[in-house]
Each structure stands twice: as C-alpha cells, then as structure tokens.
Amino acid sequence: MRTPVHRHFLAFVTITSAALLLTACGSGDPDTTSVSAKSPKVPTTDVVSAVRKDGSAAKLLPAGTTSLTVAVSVGGTPPGTTYVDDGKTLTGQDVDFAKAVARVLGIRLKVEQASFEAILPALDSGKYDVGASNFGVTDERRKSIDFVTYINDGQGFATRADSKLAKITDLRQLCGLKVATSAGTTFEATLEQNKHVCADAGKKAYEVQTYAESSAIWSSVQQGRSDVVMSTINGLRYDVAHQEGLKFLNEFHRLDVGFAFKKGSELTPAFQAAVNRLLSDGTYERILKKWGTTGSAIKTSQISPPELKG
C-alpha cells in the first residue's frame, strides 16, 4: 500500500470493478475553499532501541551477513517515510520496521533514499538488498520480486471537503474526472489499466495525473486542477486528519505490504522470522500505535503470499 501522497503499495493491482454506475461531481470552486495544513509534528517515540537480537532468527541469514542496505522512498508525510525536524534524519513506519528487523537479526542497516519507481528494479541489480516503501504484494510483482509481509494497507480515495464525491466503489464513478496519484505506483497502474471502463460505459475517460510529491498532489486538489486523489489508505487517513478542507472517501482495495527482495533472495526466511518475533514481543504493536496504523495489523508474516482479491 506513497503510501506519498504516500507512494506506498507500489504496483498494486489491476482491478476491474463491477459495481453500480454512479454520477460524480468534481471539487468546489478553488477560489472559495482551500486546504490548510495543520503542520503536525512527526512522531519521535523510540520504539526500536529496546529490540534485542534473536539467535534463532539470525541463524537464518546467509552465512557472513553482517550488514544490509535498505532503500526507502520519501513520501512527505507520515506514516510514510519522511524527515524529523533536523531535515536530515529519515523516519516513518517503514523505517522503524526495517530498523527493528535489523536489531532482531543483529546486523547493521544502511538506509538509503531512492525514488519509489527506482527501488524494485535496483533490487535485481544488487544496488539494494531490501526495499521498504509500503510495497503492495501483487501477483504481477511476485513474478520478479519476493516479499516478506509486515502490514496490510491498500488503495483508497480522498478529495476536498466541499466535493460532492461520495464512496468510490467502481472506477466508472471517476469518468470525466481528474484523478491525482503518485507516479510509478499501483494506483497509477490500476487507473491506467482500467481506463477502458469509461469507454465501455459510453462515458468520457478519467484523466490520470501523476506527481512525485504529496505536496504537489494536495496543491493540485486545492487549486481545483484535480478532483480526487487515489493513494494508500493509511497515508490518506493521516493527511485528511492533519489538513483542513479534505475528506477521506473510502477504502477501495486492501493489499498486504512487505519488504521487497530480488527474486530467489536467501534473506526472506530471516526477515519473516524477525517480523514474527516483533509480533510476539510487543514491538510490532508499539510501531503501529506510534504511526496510528493499528488497523493495518497482520497476525503473522508471510513470504510472497497471493495477492488479496476483492
């Protein structure tokens, strides 16, 4: 599930919805309604330093593994990867999970920033060992990427508070509208691959607008250049809660989210064991509470499970 807006849940899914066709209107007059940020502080609670090494999990690492490089994409606002007040130190839900897993495994972790769309291809080249940017597990991605799940997020919609848009259960409700989303994500893929639903219904196609930063997405909505935003459920809920003039519409599709590895990676069993250790010792719950994402909890970590449907 940036999550971005949150570029989390990257190449999520190809969804062909088959629900009732509804009529939707765009946002209100950009000159009379504006989106105003409340400038919330980024959570700084330490939920990682107390984590201790687990010998049984560490033994599952490939022999000689002492350090790993994890790539993250800065989305702009929590719970996605962002910066603390110094403007240099990376933080966020994915960062906390990566650091906690590293402590369980007793290894050093180098966190590097990369563009969202560049991370998955770079795993195969060996530039990074792990990707941690709210990557959604899809069947298409599983062809070339291995995953170790650690949360459940997904795709959702949000818009201006004065918009007449209601719950989006069918992409045909977007026909004729301008939809803002993050580049290189599953949101973009879902929208592009399903544009035909409007033509099939005899309607004008929706326009997909992609942006690299969440600030640009919300600016587009504020100024009336976009009608609705599609992004991660957790990211949208956070943004709506901390900015005036916005409303969350609904969840559209849930997906498991996981650490990403090149296909056939020997790291996956160790990461799975580490996540399950965090689940059992209470660290997992503390991380979710810190970032306000307890609704995304999973019961156990899985390696490359089938894409969630429905």
Short mmCIF file of N, CA, C and O in Angstrom, two decimals, residues 119-226:
data_model
loop_
_atom_site.label_atom_id
_atom_site.label_comp_id
_atom_site.label_asym_id
_atom_site.label_seq_id
_atom_site.Cartn_x
_atom_site.Cartn_y
_atom_site.Cartn_z
N ILE A 119 13.27 1.71 -6.97
CA ILE A 119 13.71 0.74 -5.96
C ILE A 119 13.61 -0.70 -6.42
O ILE A 119 14.58 -1.48 -6.34
N LEU A 120 12.44 -1.11 -6.91
CA LEU A 120 12.27 -2.52 -7.29
C LEU A 120 13.25 -2.96 -8.39
O LEU A 120 13.86 -4.02 -8.27
N PRO A 121 13.44 -2.19 -9.46
CA PRO A 121 14.41 -2.59 -10.47
C PRO A 121 15.83 -2.69 -9.92
O PRO A 121 16.62 -3.53 -10.37
N ALA A 122 16.15 -1.85 -8.94
CA ALA A 122 17.51 -1.82 -8.39
C ALA A 122 17.80 -3.03 -7.49
O ALA A 122 18.96 -3.33 -7.21
N LEU A 123 16.77 -3.71 -7.04
CA LEU A 123 16.98 -4.90 -6.21
C LEU A 123 17.65 -6.01 -7.02
O LEU A 123 18.56 -6.69 -6.55
N ASP A 124 17.20 -6.18 -8.24
CA ASP A 124 17.76 -7.24 -9.09
C ASP A 124 19.22 -6.98 -9.44
O ASP A 124 20.01 -7.90 -9.58
N SER A 125 19.57 -5.70 -9.56
CA SER A 125 20.95 -5.35 -9.90
C SER A 125 21.89 -5.47 -8.71
O SER A 125 23.12 -5.44 -8.86
N GLY A 126 21.31 -5.58 -7.51
CA GLY A 126 22.14 -5.70 -6.32
C GLY A 126 22.50 -4.36 -5.69
O GLY A 126 23.27 -4.31 -4.73
N LYS A 127 21.97 -3.29 -6.22
CA LYS A 127 22.27 -1.98 -5.65
C LYS A 127 21.76 -1.88 -4.22
O LYS A 127 22.39 -1.28 -3.35
N TYR A 128 20.58 -2.45 -3.99
CA TYR A 128 20.00 -2.51 -2.64
C TYR A 128 19.69 -3.96 -2.30
O TYR A 128 19.38 -4.77 -3.18
N ASP A 129 19.74 -4.27 -1.02
CA ASP A 129 19.39 -5.62 -0.57
C ASP A 129 17.90 -5.76 -0.31
O ASP A 129 17.31 -6.83 -0.52
N VAL A 130 17.30 -4.66 0.15
CA VAL A 130 15.89 -4.68 0.56
C VAL A 130 15.22 -3.36 0.14
O VAL A 130 15.85 -2.31 0.15
N GLY A 131 13.95 -3.45 -0.20
CA GLY A 131 13.15 -2.26 -0.45
C GLY A 131 12.08 -2.17 0.61
O GLY A 131 11.44 -3.17 0.95
N ALA A 132 11.90 -0.97 1.18
CA ALA A 132 10.88 -0.79 2.23
C ALA A 132 10.16 0.53 2.01
O ALA A 132 10.52 1.54 2.58
N SER A 133 9.14 0.50 1.16
CA SER A 133 8.39 1.72 0.88
C SER A 133 6.92 1.39 0.66
O SER A 133 6.32 1.78 -0.33
N ASN A 134 6.37 0.63 1.59
CA ASN A 134 4.95 0.30 1.54
C ASN A 134 4.59 -0.39 0.23
O ASN A 134 3.58 -0.08 -0.40
N PHE A 135 5.42 -1.34 -0.16
CA PHE A 135 5.19 -2.06 -1.41
C PHE A 135 4.06 -3.08 -1.25
O PHE A 135 4.14 -4.00 -0.46
N GLY A 136 3.03 -2.90 -2.06
CA GLY A 136 1.92 -3.84 -2.04
C GLY A 136 2.29 -5.13 -2.75
O GLY A 136 2.98 -5.12 -3.77
N VAL A 137 1.81 -6.23 -2.21
CA VAL A 137 2.09 -7.54 -2.80
C VAL A 137 1.04 -7.84 -3.87
O VAL A 137 -0.14 -8.02 -3.56
N THR A 138 1.46 -7.88 -5.11
CA THR A 138 0.56 -8.21 -6.21
C THR A 138 1.09 -9.43 -6.95
O THR A 138 2.29 -9.73 -6.91
N ASP A 139 0.18 -10.12 -7.63
CA ASP A 139 0.59 -11.29 -8.40
C ASP A 139 1.57 -10.92 -9.49
O ASP A 139 2.50 -11.67 -9.80
N GLU A 140 1.38 -9.75 -10.10
CA GLU A 140 2.28 -9.31 -11.16
C GLU A 140 3.67 -9.06 -10.60
O GLU A 140 4.68 -9.48 -11.20
N ARG A 141 3.76 -8.45 -9.47
CA ARG A 141 5.07 -8.18 -8.86
C ARG A 141 5.77 -9.44 -8.40
O ARG A 141 6.99 -9.53 -8.43
N ARG A 142 4.98 -10.41 -7.94
CA ARG A 142 5.58 -11.64 -7.43
C ARG A 142 6.31 -12.42 -8.51
O ARG A 142 7.09 -13.33 -8.20
N LYS A 143 6.10 -12.08 -9.77
CA LYS A 143 6.81 -12.74 -10.85
C LYS A 143 8.30 -12.42 -10.83
O LYS A 143 9.13 -13.22 -11.27
N SER A 144 8.63 -11.24 -10.31
CA SER A 144 10.04 -10.82 -10.34
C SER A 144 10.57 -10.37 -8.98
O SER A 144 11.77 -10.10 -8.85
N ILE A 145 9.69 -10.29 -7.98
CA ILE A 145 10.08 -9.81 -6.65
C ILE A 145 9.58 -10.77 -5.58
O ILE A 145 8.48 -11.30 -5.67
N ASP A 146 10.39 -10.98 -4.54
CA ASP A 146 9.95 -11.73 -3.36
C ASP A 146 9.57 -10.73 -2.27
O ASP A 146 10.18 -9.66 -2.16
N PHE A 147 8.61 -11.09 -1.46
CA PHE A 147 8.13 -10.21 -0.39
C PHE A 147 8.10 -10.94 0.95
O PHE A 147 7.89 -12.14 1.01
N VAL A 148 8.28 -10.15 2.01
CA VAL A 148 8.03 -10.61 3.37
C VAL A 148 7.07 -9.61 3.98
O VAL A 148 7.41 -8.45 4.17
N THR A 149 5.85 -10.03 4.26
CA THR A 149 4.81 -9.09 4.68
C THR A 149 4.99 -8.62 6.12
O THR A 149 5.46 -9.36 6.98
N TYR A 150 4.58 -7.36 6.36
CA TYR A 150 4.64 -6.83 7.73
C TYR A 150 3.44 -5.94 8.09
O TYR A 150 3.23 -5.66 9.27
N ILE A 151 2.65 -5.49 7.12
CA ILE A 151 1.40 -4.79 7.42
C ILE A 151 0.40 -5.07 6.30
O ILE A 151 0.73 -5.72 5.30
N ASN A 152 -0.80 -4.56 6.47
CA ASN A 152 -1.83 -4.66 5.44
C ASN A 152 -2.37 -3.24 5.21
O ASN A 152 -2.88 -2.62 6.14
N ASP A 153 -2.22 -2.75 4.00
CA ASP A 153 -2.69 -1.41 3.69
C ASP A 153 -3.55 -1.51 2.44
O ASP A 153 -4.29 -2.45 2.30
N GLY A 154 -3.46 -0.57 1.55
CA GLY A 154 -4.24 -0.69 0.33
C GLY A 154 -4.52 0.62 -0.34
O GLY A 154 -3.92 1.65 -0.04
N GLN A 155 -5.47 0.60 -1.25
CA GLN A 155 -5.81 1.74 -2.07
C GLN A 155 -7.08 2.42 -1.56
O GLN A 155 -8.05 1.76 -1.18
N GLY A 156 -7.07 3.73 -1.55
CA GLY A 156 -8.24 4.48 -1.11
C GLY A 156 -8.37 5.78 -1.88
O GLY A 156 -7.53 6.11 -2.73
N PHE A 157 -9.42 6.53 -1.56
CA PHE A 157 -9.68 7.80 -2.23
C PHE A 157 -9.94 8.90 -1.21
O PHE A 157 -10.49 8.66 -0.13
N ALA A 158 -9.56 10.11 -1.57
CA ALA A 158 -9.84 11.30 -0.76
C ALA A 158 -10.05 12.47 -1.71
O ALA A 158 -9.65 12.43 -2.88
N THR A 159 -10.67 13.54 -1.17
CA THR A 159 -10.94 14.70 -2.00
C THR A 159 -11.15 15.92 -1.11
O THR A 159 -10.94 15.86 0.11
N ARG A 160 -11.54 17.03 -1.70
CA ARG A 160 -11.83 18.24 -0.94
C ARG A 160 -13.12 18.06 -0.15
O ARG A 160 -14.03 17.33 -0.56
N ALA A 161 -13.20 18.73 0.97
CA ALA A 161 -14.36 18.59 1.83
C ALA A 161 -15.64 19.06 1.16
O ALA A 161 -16.74 18.60 1.48
N ASP A 162 -15.52 19.99 0.22
CA ASP A 162 -16.71 20.52 -0.44
C ASP A 162 -17.10 19.76 -1.70
O ASP A 162 -18.04 20.14 -2.39
N SER A 163 -16.39 18.69 -1.99
CA SER A 163 -16.70 17.90 -3.17
C SER A 163 -17.98 17.10 -2.97
O SER A 163 -18.30 16.66 -1.86
N LYS A 164 -18.73 16.90 -4.05
CA LYS A 164 -19.94 16.09 -3.99
C LYS A 164 -19.64 14.60 -4.18
O LYS A 164 -20.55 13.77 -4.15
N LEU A 165 -18.37 14.28 -4.36
CA LEU A 165 -17.99 12.88 -4.49
C LEU A 165 -18.31 12.13 -3.20
O LEU A 165 -18.10 12.64 -2.10
N ALA A 166 -18.78 10.91 -3.36
CA ALA A 166 -19.05 10.05 -2.21
C ALA A 166 -18.20 8.80 -2.34
O ALA A 166 -17.17 8.82 -3.00
N LYS A 167 -18.60 7.74 -1.75
CA LYS A 167 -17.84 6.49 -1.77
C LYS A 167 -17.58 6.01 -3.20
O LYS A 167 -18.50 5.91 -4.00
N ILE A 168 -16.31 5.70 -3.49
CA ILE A 168 -15.93 5.21 -4.82
C ILE A 168 -15.83 3.69 -4.76
O ILE A 168 -14.88 3.12 -4.23
N THR A 169 -16.82 3.02 -5.30
CA THR A 169 -16.82 1.56 -5.32
C THR A 169 -16.59 1.01 -6.71
O THR A 169 -16.39 -0.20 -6.87
N ASP A 170 -16.61 1.86 -7.70
CA ASP A 170 -16.46 1.45 -9.09
C ASP A 170 -15.69 2.56 -9.81
O ASP A 170 -16.04 3.74 -9.69
N LEU A 171 -14.66 2.19 -10.55
CA LEU A 171 -13.86 3.21 -11.24
C LEU A 171 -14.67 3.99 -12.26
O LEU A 171 -14.28 5.08 -12.66
N ARG A 172 -15.82 3.48 -12.66
CA ARG A 172 -16.67 4.23 -13.59
C ARG A 172 -17.22 5.50 -12.94
O ARG A 172 -17.66 6.43 -13.63
N GLN A 173 -17.20 5.54 -11.63
CA GLN A 173 -17.62 6.77 -10.94
C GLN A 173 -16.64 7.91 -11.18
O GLN A 173 -16.94 9.08 -10.90
N LEU A 174 -15.44 7.59 -11.65
CA LEU A 174 -14.42 8.60 -11.90
C LEU A 174 -14.47 9.16 -13.32
O LEU A 174 -13.74 10.10 -13.64
N CYS A 175 -15.30 8.59 -14.17
CA CYS A 175 -15.35 9.01 -15.57
C CYS A 175 -15.55 10.52 -15.69
O CYS A 175 -16.43 11.10 -15.04
N GLY A 176 -14.71 11.16 -16.50
CA GLY A 176 -14.79 12.59 -16.72
C GLY A 176 -14.06 13.43 -15.68
O GLY A 176 -13.98 14.65 -15.81
N LEU A 177 -13.50 12.77 -14.66
CA LEU A 177 -12.81 13.50 -13.59
C LEU A 177 -11.29 13.43 -13.77
O LEU A 177 -10.76 12.64 -14.55
N LYS A 178 -10.60 14.24 -12.99
CA LYS A 178 -9.14 14.26 -12.98
C LYS A 178 -8.67 13.64 -11.67
O LYS A 178 -9.00 14.13 -10.59
N VAL A 179 -7.91 12.55 -11.79
CA VAL A 179 -7.50 11.78 -10.62
C VAL A 179 -6.00 11.94 -10.39
O VAL A 179 -5.19 11.59 -11.24
N ALA A 180 -5.64 12.48 -9.23
CA ALA A 180 -4.23 12.69 -8.89
C ALA A 180 -3.71 11.49 -8.12
O ALA A 180 -4.38 10.95 -7.24
N THR A 181 -2.48 11.09 -8.45
CA THR A 181 -1.87 9.97 -7.74
C THR A 181 -0.36 10.05 -7.88
O THR A 181 0.18 10.95 -8.54
N SER A 182 0.35 9.13 -7.23
CA SER A 182 1.81 9.13 -7.27
C SER A 182 2.34 8.31 -8.44
O SER A 182 1.79 7.25 -8.77
N ALA A 183 3.41 8.79 -9.04
CA ALA A 183 3.99 8.13 -10.21
C ALA A 183 4.64 6.81 -9.83
O ALA A 183 5.24 6.68 -8.77
N GLY A 184 4.50 5.83 -10.70
CA GLY A 184 5.17 4.55 -10.52
C GLY A 184 4.53 3.64 -9.50
O GLY A 184 5.14 2.66 -9.07
N THR A 185 3.30 3.94 -9.09
CA THR A 185 2.64 3.17 -8.04
C THR A 185 1.58 2.23 -8.62
O THR A 185 1.23 2.29 -9.79
N THR A 186 1.03 1.39 -7.74
CA THR A 186 -0.05 0.52 -8.17
C THR A 186 -1.31 1.32 -8.42
O THR A 186 -2.17 0.90 -9.17
N PHE A 187 -1.39 2.50 -7.79
CA PHE A 187 -2.54 3.36 -8.04
C PHE A 187 -2.56 3.78 -9.50
O PHE A 187 -3.58 3.71 -10.18
N GLU A 188 -1.40 4.24 -9.96
CA GLU A 188 -1.29 4.64 -11.36
C GLU A 188 -1.58 3.46 -12.28
O GLU A 188 -2.32 3.60 -13.28
N ALA A 189 -1.03 2.30 -11.94
CA ALA A 189 -1.24 1.11 -12.77
C ALA A 189 -2.71 0.72 -12.82
O ALA A 189 -3.26 0.42 -13.89
N THR A 190 -3.36 0.74 -11.66
CA THR A 190 -4.78 0.39 -11.60
C THR A 190 -5.61 1.32 -12.46
O THR A 190 -6.48 0.89 -13.23
N LEU A 191 -5.34 2.61 -12.34
CA LEU A 191 -6.11 3.60 -13.09
C LEU A 191 -5.87 3.48 -14.60
O LEU A 191 -6.82 3.51 -15.39
N GLU A 192 -4.63 3.35 -14.99
CA GLU A 192 -4.32 3.28 -16.41
C GLU A 192 -4.87 2.01 -17.05
O GLU A 192 -5.38 2.03 -18.17
N GLN A 193 -4.77 0.91 -16.34
CA GLN A 193 -5.18 -0.37 -16.91
C GLN A 193 -6.69 -0.53 -16.97
O GLN A 193 -7.20 -1.43 -17.64
N ASN A 194 -7.40 0.35 -16.29
CA ASN A 194 -8.86 0.22 -16.26
C ASN A 194 -9.58 1.40 -16.90
O ASN A 194 -10.80 1.54 -16.75
N LYS A 195 -8.84 2.23 -17.63
CA LYS A 195 -9.46 3.38 -18.29
C LYS A 195 -10.59 2.97 -19.23
O LYS A 195 -11.52 3.74 -19.48
N HIS A 196 -10.49 1.77 -19.75
CA HIS A 196 -11.47 1.31 -20.72
C HIS A 196 -12.89 1.24 -20.15
O HIS A 196 -13.87 1.22 -20.90
N VAL A 197 -13.01 1.19 -18.81
CA VAL A 197 -14.34 1.04 -18.23
C VAL A 197 -15.24 2.23 -18.57
O VAL A 197 -16.46 2.08 -18.66
N CYS A 198 -14.64 3.39 -18.76
CA CYS A 198 -15.44 4.57 -19.11
C CYS A 198 -15.94 4.48 -20.55
O CYS A 198 -17.13 4.71 -20.83
N ALA A 199 -15.05 4.11 -21.46
CA ALA A 199 -15.46 3.96 -22.85
C ALA A 199 -16.49 2.85 -22.98
O ALA A 199 -17.46 2.96 -23.74
N ASP A 200 -16.28 1.77 -22.24
CA ASP A 200 -17.23 0.65 -22.27
C ASP A 200 -18.62 1.09 -21.82
O ASP A 200 -19.63 0.52 -22.24
N ALA A 201 -18.66 2.09 -20.93
CA ALA A 201 -19.94 2.58 -20.41
C ALA A 201 -20.45 3.78 -21.21
O ALA A 201 -21.47 4.38 -20.85
N GLY A 202 -19.73 4.14 -22.28
CA GLY A 202 -20.13 5.28 -23.10
C GLY A 202 -19.88 6.61 -22.42
O GLY A 202 -20.55 7.61 -22.71
N LYS A 203 -18.90 6.63 -21.53
CA LYS A 203 -18.59 7.84 -20.77
C LYS A 203 -17.21 8.38 -21.16
O LYS A 203 -16.37 7.67 -21.73
N LYS A 204 -16.97 9.64 -20.83
CA LYS A 204 -15.67 10.26 -21.05
C LYS A 204 -14.66 9.66 -20.08
O LYS A 204 -14.94 9.50 -18.89
N ALA A 205 -13.47 9.34 -20.56
CA ALA A 205 -12.44 8.73 -19.71
C ALA A 205 -12.00 9.69 -18.61
O ALA A 205 -12.05 10.91 -18.79
N TYR A 206 -11.59 9.14 -17.49
CA TYR A 206 -10.98 9.97 -16.46
C TYR A 206 -9.54 10.26 -16.85
O TYR A 206 -8.93 9.52 -17.63
N GLU A 207 -8.99 11.33 -16.32
CA GLU A 207 -7.61 11.72 -16.61
C GLU A 207 -6.73 11.40 -15.41
O GLU A 207 -7.03 11.80 -14.29
N VAL A 208 -5.65 10.66 -15.65
CA VAL A 208 -4.73 10.30 -14.58
C VAL A 208 -3.61 11.33 -14.53
O VAL A 208 -2.89 11.54 -15.50
N GLN A 209 -3.46 11.98 -13.37
CA GLN A 209 -2.41 12.97 -13.17
C GLN A 209 -1.41 12.43 -12.15
O GLN A 209 -1.79 12.10 -11.03
N THR A 210 -0.16 12.31 -12.53
CA THR A 210 0.84 11.75 -11.62
C THR A 210 1.79 12.81 -11.11
O THR A 210 2.17 13.73 -11.84
N TYR A 211 2.16 12.67 -9.84
CA TYR A 211 3.06 13.61 -9.18
C TYR A 211 4.11 12.84 -8.39
O TYR A 211 3.88 11.70 -7.96
N ALA A 212 5.24 13.50 -8.16
CA ALA A 212 6.33 12.87 -7.42
C ALA A 212 6.23 13.12 -5.92
O ALA A 212 6.78 12.37 -5.12
N GLU A 213 5.54 14.19 -5.51
CA GLU A 213 5.47 14.56 -4.10
C GLU A 213 4.03 14.73 -3.65
O GLU A 213 3.17 15.20 -4.40
N SER A 214 3.79 14.40 -2.40
CA SER A 214 2.44 14.53 -1.85
C SER A 214 1.98 15.99 -1.82
O SER A 214 0.81 16.29 -2.02
N SER A 215 2.91 16.90 -1.57
CA SER A 215 2.54 18.32 -1.52
C SER A 215 1.98 18.79 -2.85
O SER A 215 1.06 19.60 -2.91
N ALA A 216 2.55 18.26 -3.94
CA ALA A 216 2.08 18.64 -5.28
C ALA A 216 0.68 18.08 -5.54
O ALA A 216 -0.15 18.72 -6.19
N ILE A 217 0.42 16.90 -5.01
CA ILE A 217 -0.91 16.30 -5.18
C ILE A 217 -1.97 17.13 -4.50
O ILE A 217 -3.00 17.49 -5.07
N TRP A 218 -1.72 17.48 -3.22
CA TRP A 218 -2.72 18.24 -2.48
C TRP A 218 -2.86 19.66 -3.00
O TRP A 218 -3.94 20.24 -2.96
N SER A 219 -1.77 20.21 -3.51
CA SER A 219 -1.85 21.53 -4.12
C SER A 219 -2.75 21.50 -5.35
O SER A 219 -3.55 22.41 -5.58
N SER A 220 -2.65 20.42 -6.11
CA SER A 220 -3.49 20.27 -7.29
C SER A 220 -4.96 20.17 -6.92
O SER A 220 -5.83 20.75 -7.59
N VAL A 221 -5.23 19.48 -5.83
CA VAL A 221 -6.62 19.37 -5.36
C VAL A 221 -7.11 20.72 -4.86
O VAL A 221 -8.21 21.16 -5.18
N GLN A 222 -6.27 21.39 -4.08
CA GLN A 222 -6.64 22.70 -3.51
C GLN A 222 -6.98 23.71 -4.60
O GLN A 222 -7.93 24.48 -4.48
N GLN A 223 -6.20 23.69 -5.66
CA GLN A 223 -6.37 24.67 -6.72
C GLN A 223 -7.39 24.26 -7.78
O GLN A 223 -7.60 24.97 -8.76
N GLY A 224 -8.02 23.11 -7.55
CA GLY A 224 -9.06 22.67 -8.47
C GLY A 224 -8.56 22.04 -9.75
O GLY A 224 -9.34 21.82 -10.68
N ARG A 225 -7.27 21.73 -9.82
CA ARG A 225 -6.74 21.08 -11.02
C ARG A 225 -6.95 19.58 -10.99
O ARG A 225 -6.79 18.90 -12.00
N SER A 226 -7.28 19.05 -9.82
CA SER A 226 -7.59 17.63 -9.67
C SER A 226 -8.89 17.51 -8.88
O SER A 226 -9.19 18.35 -8.01
#
